Coordinates of C-alpha atoms in Angstrom, one line a residue:
M1 CA -106.4 -74.4 -18.7
S2 CA -105.3 -71.5 -16.6
V3 CA -101.9 -69.9 -16.7
D4 CA -100.3 -68.3 -13.6
P5 CA -98.7 -64.8 -14.1
P6 CA -94.9 -64.5 -13.4
S7 CA -94.2 -63.7 -9.8
S8 CA -91.8 -60.9 -10.4
G9 CA -93.9 -59.0 -12.9
R10 CA -91.0 -58.9 -15.3
P11 CA -90.5 -60.6 -18.7
T12 CA -89.1 -64.1 -18.4
G13 CA -87.3 -64.1 -21.7
P14 CA -84.3 -62.1 -22.9
P15 CA -85.1 -58.9 -24.7
S16 CA -84.5 -58.9 -28.4
G17 CA -83.0 -56.6 -30.9
P18 CA -81.2 -53.3 -30.0
L19 CA -82.2 -53.4 -26.4
S20 CA -79.4 -55.8 -25.6
G21 CA -76.6 -54.4 -23.5
P22 CA -75.7 -53.5 -19.9
S23 CA -78.5 -52.7 -17.6
E24 CA -76.7 -49.4 -16.4
P25 CA -75.3 -46.6 -18.5
P26 CA -71.5 -46.1 -18.5
S27 CA -70.2 -43.7 -15.8
G28 CA -67.5 -42.0 -17.9
P29 CA -66.3 -41.4 -21.4
P30 CA -66.0 -44.4 -23.6
S31 CA -62.5 -46.0 -23.4
Q32 CA -60.2 -45.9 -26.4
P33 CA -59.8 -49.2 -28.3
P34 CA -56.5 -50.8 -27.7
S35 CA -53.9 -50.2 -30.4
G36 CA -51.0 -52.6 -30.8
G37 CA -51.1 -53.7 -27.1
G38 CA -52.3 -50.4 -25.6
G39 CA -49.5 -48.1 -26.9
G40 CA -51.5 -44.8 -26.9
G41 CA -53.6 -45.2 -23.8
G42 CA -51.1 -47.3 -21.9
G43 CA -53.4 -49.7 -20.2
T44 CA -56.1 -52.3 -20.6
P45 CA -59.3 -51.6 -22.5
G46 CA -61.5 -49.6 -20.3
G47 CA -58.6 -48.1 -18.3
P48 CA -57.7 -44.4 -18.0
G49 CA -57.1 -42.5 -21.3
P50 CA -54.0 -40.4 -22.4
Q51 CA -53.2 -37.3 -20.3
P52 CA -53.9 -33.9 -21.9
W53 CA -50.8 -32.3 -23.6
W54 CA -50.7 -29.4 -21.2
R55 CA -50.0 -31.7 -18.2
S56 CA -46.6 -32.7 -19.8
V57 CA -45.3 -29.1 -20.0
P58 CA -43.7 -29.0 -16.4
R59 CA -42.0 -32.3 -17.1
I60 CA -40.6 -31.0 -20.4
A61 CA -39.4 -27.8 -18.7
V62 CA -37.5 -29.8 -16.0
I63 CA -35.8 -32.1 -18.6
T64 CA -34.8 -29.0 -20.6
A65 CA -33.3 -27.3 -17.6
V66 CA -31.3 -30.4 -16.7
V67 CA -29.9 -30.7 -20.3
V68 CA -29.0 -27.0 -20.4
A69 CA -27.2 -27.3 -17.0
A70 CA -25.2 -30.3 -18.2
V71 CA -24.1 -28.4 -21.3
V72 CA -23.0 -25.4 -19.2
V73 CA -21.0 -27.6 -16.9
A74 CA -19.4 -29.4 -19.8
V75 CA -18.3 -26.1 -21.4
V76 CA -16.9 -24.8 -18.1
L77 CA -14.9 -27.9 -17.5
S78 CA -13.6 -28.0 -21.1
R79 CA -12.3 -24.4 -20.7
G80 CA -10.5 -25.2 -17.5
G81 CA -12.6 -23.0 -15.3
G82 CA -12.9 -20.2 -17.8
G83 CA -9.3 -19.4 -17.6
S84 CA -9.4 -18.7 -13.9
S85 CA -6.9 -21.1 -12.4
D86 CA -3.4 -20.1 -11.4
T87 CA -2.3 -23.5 -10.2
A88 CA -1.2 -24.5 -13.7
A89 CA -1.5 -28.2 -12.7
D90 CA 0.3 -29.3 -15.8
G91 CA 3.5 -27.5 -14.7
E92 CA 3.7 -25.1 -17.6
V93 CA 5.7 -21.9 -17.0
F94 CA 6.1 -19.2 -19.7
L95 CA 9.5 -17.7 -20.1
Q96 CA 9.5 -13.9 -20.8
A97 CA 12.6 -12.1 -22.1
A98 CA 13.3 -8.7 -20.7
D99 CA 13.1 -6.8 -24.0
K100 CA 9.8 -8.4 -25.2
E101 CA 6.3 -7.3 -24.6
G102 CA 4.9 -10.8 -24.3
P103 CA 1.3 -12.1 -24.8
D104 CA -1.9 -10.1 -24.0
P105 CA -0.2 -6.9 -22.8
F106 CA -2.3 -4.4 -20.8
T107 CA -0.5 -1.4 -22.3
E108 CA 2.4 -0.4 -24.5
S109 CA 5.9 -0.6 -22.9
T110 CA 6.8 2.1 -20.4
A111 CA 10.2 0.5 -19.6
K112 CA 13.1 3.1 -19.7
D113 CA 16.2 1.4 -18.3
S114 CA 17.4 -2.1 -18.6
T115 CA 21.2 -1.9 -18.1
T116 CA 21.7 -4.1 -15.0
E117 CA 23.7 -7.2 -15.6
R118 CA 22.5 -10.6 -14.4
A119 CA 23.8 -11.8 -11.1
T120 CA 25.3 -15.3 -10.8
P121 CA 23.6 -17.3 -8.0
S122 CA 25.6 -19.7 -5.8
A123 CA 25.5 -23.4 -6.3
A124 CA 23.0 -25.3 -4.3
T125 CA 24.4 -27.2 -1.3
E126 CA 21.3 -29.1 -0.4
S127 CA 19.0 -31.2 -2.5
A128 CA 15.5 -29.9 -3.1
P129 CA 12.3 -31.1 -4.8
S130 CA 12.6 -31.2 -8.6
N131 CA 10.0 -28.4 -8.9
A132 CA 11.3 -26.2 -6.1
V133 CA 12.1 -22.5 -6.4
R134 CA 14.2 -20.8 -3.8
G135 CA 12.8 -17.7 -2.2
V136 CA 14.6 -14.4 -1.6
D137 CA 13.6 -11.7 0.8
G138 CA 12.1 -8.7 -1.0
G139 CA 14.1 -6.2 1.2
A140 CA 17.5 -7.9 0.8
A141 CA 20.4 -5.8 -0.6
G142 CA 21.5 -6.7 -4.1
L143 CA 18.2 -8.3 -5.1
Y144 CA 17.4 -5.5 -7.5
G145 CA 19.4 -3.2 -9.8
G146 CA 19.0 0.2 -11.4
T147 CA 20.8 3.4 -12.5
R148 CA 21.1 6.3 -10.0
D149 CA 18.4 9.0 -10.6
V150 CA 17.0 7.0 -13.5
A151 CA 13.6 5.2 -13.2
S152 CA 13.4 1.9 -14.9
C153 CA 9.7 2.6 -15.7
D154 CA 7.8 5.7 -16.7
V155 CA 5.0 5.6 -14.1
E156 CA 3.2 8.7 -15.3
K157 CA 3.0 7.3 -18.8
Q158 CA 1.6 4.1 -17.4
I159 CA -1.0 6.1 -15.5
R160 CA -2.0 7.9 -18.8
F161 CA -2.5 4.6 -20.6
F162 CA -4.9 3.5 -17.9
R163 CA -6.8 6.8 -17.8
D164 CA -7.4 6.4 -21.6
D165 CA -8.8 2.9 -21.2
P166 CA -11.2 2.5 -18.2
D167 CA -11.8 -1.1 -18.9
K168 CA -8.1 -2.0 -18.6
N169 CA -7.8 0.2 -15.6
K170 CA -10.6 -1.7 -13.9
A171 CA -9.1 -5.1 -14.8
F172 CA -5.7 -3.9 -13.4
A173 CA -7.4 -2.7 -10.2
S174 CA -9.1 -6.0 -9.7
V175 CA -5.7 -7.8 -9.7
A176 CA -4.0 -5.2 -7.5
H177 CA -6.9 -5.2 -5.0
V178 CA -7.5 -1.5 -5.2
E179 CA -10.4 0.7 -6.3
P180 CA -10.1 1.7 -10.0
S181 CA -9.9 5.4 -8.9
R182 CA -6.9 4.6 -6.8
V183 CA -4.8 3.0 -9.6
P184 CA -2.7 6.2 -10.1
D185 CA -1.9 6.5 -6.4
Y186 CA -1.1 2.8 -6.3
L187 CA 1.3 3.0 -9.2
R188 CA 3.1 6.1 -7.7
S189 CA 3.6 4.2 -4.5
L190 CA 5.6 1.4 -6.3
T191 CA 9.3 1.6 -6.8
P192 CA 10.9 1.2 -10.3
V193 CA 13.8 -1.3 -10.3
Q194 CA 15.3 -4.0 -12.4
L195 CA 15.5 -7.7 -11.7
R196 CA 19.0 -9.1 -11.2
L197 CA 17.8 -12.7 -11.2
D198 CA 15.4 -14.7 -13.3
T199 CA 12.3 -14.5 -11.2
R200 CA 9.1 -16.6 -11.0
V201 CA 5.8 -14.6 -10.8
T202 CA 2.1 -14.9 -11.7
N203 CA 1.7 -12.7 -14.7
H204 CA -1.7 -11.3 -15.7
G205 CA -2.5 -10.5 -19.3
Y206 CA -5.6 -8.7 -20.7
K207 CA -7.8 -10.6 -23.0
D208 CA -11.5 -10.3 -24.0
G209 CA -12.1 -7.5 -21.5
V210 CA -10.8 -9.4 -18.4
A211 CA -7.5 -10.1 -16.6
T212 CA -6.1 -13.6 -17.2
S213 CA -3.2 -15.2 -15.5
Y214 CA -0.4 -17.6 -16.1
Q215 CA 2.9 -18.7 -14.4
A216 CA 6.0 -17.0 -15.8
V217 CA 9.7 -16.5 -15.4
L218 CA 10.9 -12.9 -16.0
Q219 CA 14.4 -12.6 -17.3
A220 CA 17.0 -10.8 -15.2
G221 CA 17.1 -7.2 -16.5
T222 CA 13.3 -6.9 -16.6
A223 CA 12.0 -3.5 -15.5
V224 CA 9.4 -3.9 -12.8
L225 CA 7.6 -2.0 -10.1
V226 CA 7.8 -3.4 -6.6
D227 CA 5.7 -2.7 -3.5
D228 CA 7.1 -1.5 -0.1
K229 CA 7.9 -5.1 0.8
G230 CA 9.9 -5.7 -2.3
V231 CA 7.4 -7.9 -4.2
P232 CA 7.1 -7.3 -8.0
R233 CA 3.6 -5.8 -8.8
A234 CA 3.9 -4.7 -12.4
R235 CA 6.0 -5.4 -15.5
C236 CA 6.9 -2.2 -17.3
A237 CA 7.3 -3.7 -20.8
C238 CA 3.6 -4.6 -21.0
G239 CA 1.8 -2.9 -18.0
N240 CA 0.7 -6.3 -16.7
P241 CA 0.0 -6.6 -13.0
L242 CA 2.1 -9.2 -11.2
T243 CA 1.4 -11.4 -8.1
P244 CA 3.4 -14.0 -6.3
P245 CA 3.8 -17.4 -8.0
V246 CA 1.7 -20.4 -7.2
P247 CA 2.8 -24.1 -6.7
Q248 CA 3.2 -26.4 -9.7
K249 CA 2.3 -30.1 -9.9
G250 CA 4.7 -32.5 -11.5
T251 CA 7.7 -31.6 -13.6
V252 CA 7.9 -27.9 -14.7
R253 CA 7.8 -27.4 -18.4
H254 CA 9.2 -24.1 -19.8
T255 CA 7.6 -22.6 -22.9
G256 CA 7.9 -19.3 -24.7
D257 CA 11.2 -17.3 -25.0
S258 CA 14.6 -18.5 -23.9
W259 CA 17.8 -16.5 -23.3
P260 CA 21.6 -17.3 -22.9
G261 CA 22.5 -18.2 -19.4
F262 CA 19.0 -19.4 -18.4
R263 CA 19.0 -22.2 -15.9
S264 CA 15.8 -23.4 -14.2
S265 CA 17.9 -24.2 -11.1
E266 CA 18.8 -20.5 -10.8
V267 CA 15.2 -19.1 -10.8
V268 CA 14.0 -17.4 -7.6
M269 CA 10.8 -16.1 -6.2
V270 CA 10.5 -12.9 -4.1
M271 CA 9.1 -13.3 -0.7
P272 CA 7.6 -10.1 1.0
A273 CA 9.9 -8.5 3.5
K274 CA 8.7 -8.9 7.1
E275 CA 8.5 -5.1 7.5
P276 CA 8.1 -2.3 4.9
V277 CA 11.4 -1.4 3.4
D278 CA 12.9 2.0 4.3
E279 CA 15.4 2.0 1.5
F280 CA 16.1 -0.4 -1.3
V281 CA 19.8 -1.0 -1.7
I282 CA 20.4 -1.7 -5.3
F283 CA 23.4 -2.2 -7.6
D284 CA 24.1 0.4 -10.2
D285 CA 25.9 -1.6 -12.9
E286 CA 26.5 1.3 -15.2
H287 CA 28.5 3.2 -12.5
D288 CA 29.7 0.2 -10.6
E289 CA 28.3 1.5 -7.3
W290 CA 25.6 0.8 -4.7
I291 CA 22.7 3.2 -4.3
A292 CA 19.9 3.6 -1.8
R293 CA 16.4 4.2 -3.3
K294 CA 13.4 5.3 -1.3
P295 CA 10.1 3.5 -1.9
G296 CA 8.0 5.2 -4.5
D297 CA 8.5 6.5 -8.0
D298 CA 10.6 9.5 -7.2
V299 CA 14.1 8.4 -8.0
D300 CA 15.6 11.9 -7.7
K301 CA 16.2 11.1 -4.0
D302 CA 18.6 8.3 -4.9
K303 CA 21.9 8.5 -3.1
K304 CA 25.2 6.6 -3.1
T305 CA 25.6 4.2 -0.3
E306 CA 28.2 1.8 1.1
R307 CA 28.6 -1.7 -0.3
P308 CA 26.6 -3.9 2.0
A309 CA 28.3 -6.5 4.2
K310 CA 26.2 -9.2 2.5
P311 CA 25.5 -7.9 -1.0
S312 CA 23.4 -11.0 -1.9
P313 CA 20.0 -11.9 -0.5
P314 CA 20.3 -13.8 2.8
V315 CA 19.0 -17.3 3.4
S316 CA 15.6 -17.6 5.0
V317 CA 14.8 -20.9 6.6
S318 CA 11.1 -20.5 6.1
P319 CA 9.4 -18.0 3.8
P320 CA 7.7 -15.0 5.5
T321 CA 4.4 -15.9 3.7
S322 CA 3.1 -18.6 1.5
P323 CA 3.5 -17.5 -2.2
G324 CA 0.2 -17.1 -3.9
T325 CA -1.8 -16.3 -0.8
E326 CA -0.3 -12.9 0.1
T327 CA -2.4 -9.9 -0.8
P328 CA -0.7 -6.6 -1.7
T329 CA -1.2 -3.8 0.8
T330 CA 0.8 -1.0 -1.0
P331 CA 2.0 -0.6 -4.2
G332 CA 9.0 -2.9 -8.5
T333 CA 16.3 -6.7 -16.3
S334 CA 19.4 -7.9 -17.1
T335 CA 21.2 -9.7 -19.8
P336 CA 23.5 -12.5 -18.9
G337 CA 26.7 -11.1 -17.5
T338 CA 29.4 -11.3 -14.9
S339 CA 28.4 -11.7 -11.3
T340 CA 28.8 -8.7 -9.0
P341 CA 27.4 -9.6 -5.6
E342 CA 28.9 -12.2 -3.2
T343 CA 26.8 -15.2 -2.3
E344 CA 26.3 -17.5 0.6
T345 CA 25.9 -21.2 0.3
S346 CA 23.4 -22.7 2.7
E347 CA 19.9 -23.2 1.1
P348 CA 17.5 -25.1 3.4
T349 CA 14.2 -26.2 1.9
T350 CA 10.7 -25.5 3.0
T351 CA 7.4 -27.3 2.6
E352 CA 5.2 -26.6 -0.4
P353 CA 2.9 -23.7 0.1
E354 CA -0.9 -24.0 -0.3
P355 CA -2.0 -22.6 -3.7
E356 CA -4.5 -19.7 -3.9
T357 CA -7.6 -19.9 -6.0
S358 CA -7.5 -17.2 -8.6
T359 CA -8.4 -16.1 -12.2
S360 CA -6.1 -17.3 -15.0
Q361 CA -5.7 -19.1 -18.2
P362 CA -2.9 -21.5 -19.3
P363 CA 0.3 -19.9 -20.5
P364 CA 0.5 -19.1 -24.2
D365 CA 2.2 -21.7 -26.3
G366 CA 5.0 -21.0 -28.6
G367 CA 8.8 -20.4 -28.7
T368 CA 11.4 -22.7 -27.3
T369 CA 10.2 -25.4 -24.9
T370 CA 12.4 -26.9 -22.2
T371 CA 11.6 -29.3 -19.4
G372 CA 13.3 -29.0 -16.1
S373 CA 13.3 -28.2 -12.4
A374 CA 12.9 -24.7 -11.2
S375 CA 15.0 -24.7 -8.0
T376 CA 17.6 -22.4 -6.7
G377 CA 18.8 -18.8 -6.5
P378 CA 21.4 -17.0 -4.4
E379 CA 21.0 -17.0 -0.7
T380 CA 17.5 -18.3 -0.8
A381 CA 15.0 -20.6 0.9
S382 CA 13.5 -23.1 -1.5
S383 CA 9.8 -23.6 -1.9
S384 CA 8.0 -26.1 -4.2
L385 CA 6.4 -24.2 -7.1

């Protein structure tokens, strides 16, 4: 019996033993066995294996950067912009008595004279917003007081303080918009006088190496230095630089000191005169006379002058500039008393000025707190602040 050979020349039966398996070798590394539904390899058996650890580094760096940025933003927001906002959105205004240094002073007091009595403003004849403050022209007669031939502030002493502390000098210069080397000239160009009305300003303290800011009312009788347009630029009791006030939102809340005769409705803000002032006509309460004082720190040039026809600041229908936006170009207290100047009665209101963005922190807490409307002053134009 003959047997035909297989036509293919291959075995017809399955191989036995260890030779069982795929006919082709695997093309890559063996796949990891599945573990709990493919947790480690993330796929079906035979799929791609886990990525090497170094391929995850860029993704970790990105996630870390996002987390760090979020933390920084949260810290900045929680600090209210790092103490750099003058808008005082909560309406807080710090009251500063004439004879007190106040919080975060730049220097020791250089105030020399504070004998001027407080002027009594006229009653308002027109309604104004609850948070309005009437503005007075910085060059108006009777706005400031002082004693003939006596400076209300020791300017040279102030200069020495800053020379001895370059960091404070630099911070002061940043607020005054002058070079640090020009601070002495700037201070000498300012005129020492005393406020005759409670006056709203932006006060700048010195803390942690930088200038901060907060809204404040300076008591009448406060010794200040004013620029050639009559705007207060420094407070002598603490050496702090001053700038115009900025608008408030909501009801004004007064914190800090208080004094007899304070009324929020009698607070004023000083608007820059339209032109540089040739002479400041101020009232000398000690001698009951009017004097003319040239701009600058040399009060030896004081001279007696006639009583002005309008001894109180005249009404201005619209402020010369918006408070908080005016930038100084050159480099200005009284206890409650009897009124000396005459006053006018009409007090038109103006629209709220746009606030300027600045560096500041909220006013310090403490002292007596009152809530009220800052609104009126003698012969003034009101502006919402």
